[in-house]
């Protein structure tokens, strides 16, 4: 539980550092959502992250409202800070 809380805190600090905070829905849980408008765009980014070995799922419309499509990041106690940094750095590249 303590390691998971540290990972959540680290994840949140990294999204701020990488200037991604405006894309994320505020969360203190292990699940974080990054809003990326458009089914095709969010699927494309999800697939790119999966190709790099990260199991980040796309949540598509109509499951969520149109233009509120998102990527779902599920943090675990076994994730390393290196993995968290890497997935968010890749996200930063893919969304710009």
Short mmCIF file of N, CA, C and O in Angstrom, two decimals, residues 3 6 13 16 21-22 31-33 40-41 45 47 53 55 59 62-63 71 77 79 81 92 95:
data_model
loop_
_atom_site.label_atom_id
_atom_site.label_comp_id
_atom_site.label_asym_id
_atom_site.label_seq_id
_atom_site.Cartn_x
_atom_site.Cartn_y
_atom_site.Cartn_z
N UNK A 3 4.00 1.57 -1.08
CA UNK A 3 4.68 1.70 -2.38
C UNK A 3 3.71 2.23 -3.43
O UNK A 3 4.08 3.08 -4.25
N UNK A 6 3.30 5.94 -2.96
CA UNK A 6 4.49 6.64 -3.46
C UNK A 6 4.45 6.74 -4.99
O UNK A 6 4.79 7.77 -5.55
N UNK A 13 3.47 14.02 -9.78
CA UNK A 13 4.57 14.99 -9.89
C UNK A 13 5.16 14.98 -11.31
O UNK A 13 5.54 16.02 -11.83
N UNK A 16 2.96 16.89 -13.78
CA UNK A 16 3.19 18.33 -13.62
C UNK A 16 4.49 18.75 -14.27
O UNK A 16 4.55 19.74 -15.00
N UNK A 21 -0.54 18.22 -16.95
CA UNK A 21 -1.61 18.24 -15.94
C UNK A 21 -2.97 18.62 -16.52
O UNK A 21 -3.99 18.06 -16.12
N UNK A 22 -3.00 19.54 -17.48
CA UNK A 22 -4.29 19.99 -18.03
C UNK A 22 -5.02 18.88 -18.79
O UNK A 22 -6.22 18.96 -19.01
N UNK A 31 -5.90 4.93 -10.43
CA UNK A 31 -6.35 5.05 -11.81
C UNK A 31 -6.35 6.53 -12.20
O UNK A 31 -6.93 7.36 -11.52
N UNK A 32 -5.65 6.81 -13.31
CA UNK A 32 -5.55 8.19 -13.81
C UNK A 32 -5.97 8.20 -15.27
O UNK A 32 -5.60 7.32 -16.03
N UNK A 33 -6.76 9.21 -15.63
CA UNK A 33 -7.28 9.32 -16.99
C UNK A 33 -6.78 10.59 -17.66
O UNK A 33 -6.84 11.68 -17.09
N UNK A 40 -10.19 8.03 -32.82
CA UNK A 40 -9.02 7.63 -33.61
C UNK A 40 -7.72 8.08 -32.95
O UNK A 40 -6.76 7.32 -32.87
N UNK A 41 -7.70 9.33 -32.46
CA UNK A 41 -6.49 9.87 -31.85
C UNK A 41 -6.12 9.10 -30.58
O UNK A 41 -4.97 8.73 -30.38
N UNK A 45 -2.69 6.70 -29.94
CA UNK A 45 -1.72 6.90 -28.86
C UNK A 45 -1.66 5.66 -27.97
O UNK A 45 -0.57 5.22 -27.58
N UNK A 47 -2.19 2.57 -28.87
CA UNK A 47 -1.45 1.55 -29.62
C UNK A 47 0.05 1.82 -29.60
O UNK A 47 0.85 0.89 -29.44
N UNK A 53 5.40 -1.38 -24.81
CA UNK A 53 5.33 -2.27 -23.66
C UNK A 53 4.48 -1.79 -22.51
O UNK A 53 4.51 -2.39 -21.43
N UNK A 55 0.73 -1.12 -20.93
CA UNK A 55 -0.67 -1.55 -21.08
C UNK A 55 -1.60 -0.40 -20.70
O UNK A 55 -2.22 -0.40 -19.65
N UNK A 59 -10.23 4.52 -23.72
CA UNK A 59 -11.66 4.48 -23.39
C UNK A 59 -12.35 5.37 -24.42
O UNK A 59 -12.10 6.57 -24.49
N UNK A 62 -18.84 5.51 -27.52
CA UNK A 62 -19.82 6.11 -26.63
C UNK A 62 -19.70 5.68 -25.16
O UNK A 62 -20.55 6.03 -24.36
N UNK A 63 -18.65 4.92 -24.79
CA UNK A 63 -18.47 4.57 -23.37
C UNK A 63 -18.34 5.83 -22.53
O UNK A 63 -18.84 5.90 -21.42
N UNK A 71 -7.27 8.03 -22.16
CA UNK A 71 -6.37 6.93 -21.87
C UNK A 71 -6.49 6.63 -20.39
O UNK A 71 -6.53 7.55 -19.57
N UNK A 77 1.79 -1.23 -7.31
CA UNK A 77 2.92 -1.12 -6.40
C UNK A 77 4.21 -1.61 -7.05
O UNK A 77 5.30 -1.17 -6.69
N UNK A 79 5.15 -1.10 -10.16
CA UNK A 79 5.70 -0.19 -11.17
C UNK A 79 6.90 0.54 -10.61
O UNK A 79 6.90 0.98 -9.47
N UNK A 81 9.70 3.75 -10.75
CA UNK A 81 9.68 5.17 -11.12
C UNK A 81 10.18 5.34 -12.55
O UNK A 81 9.69 6.20 -13.27
N UNK A 92 3.94 12.43 -23.57
CA UNK A 92 4.24 13.84 -23.87
C UNK A 92 4.64 14.02 -25.34
O UNK A 92 4.19 14.96 -25.99
N UNK A 95 1.39 13.30 -27.71
CA UNK A 95 0.28 14.25 -27.71
C UNK A 95 0.66 15.60 -28.32
O UNK A 95 -0.21 16.41 -28.59
#
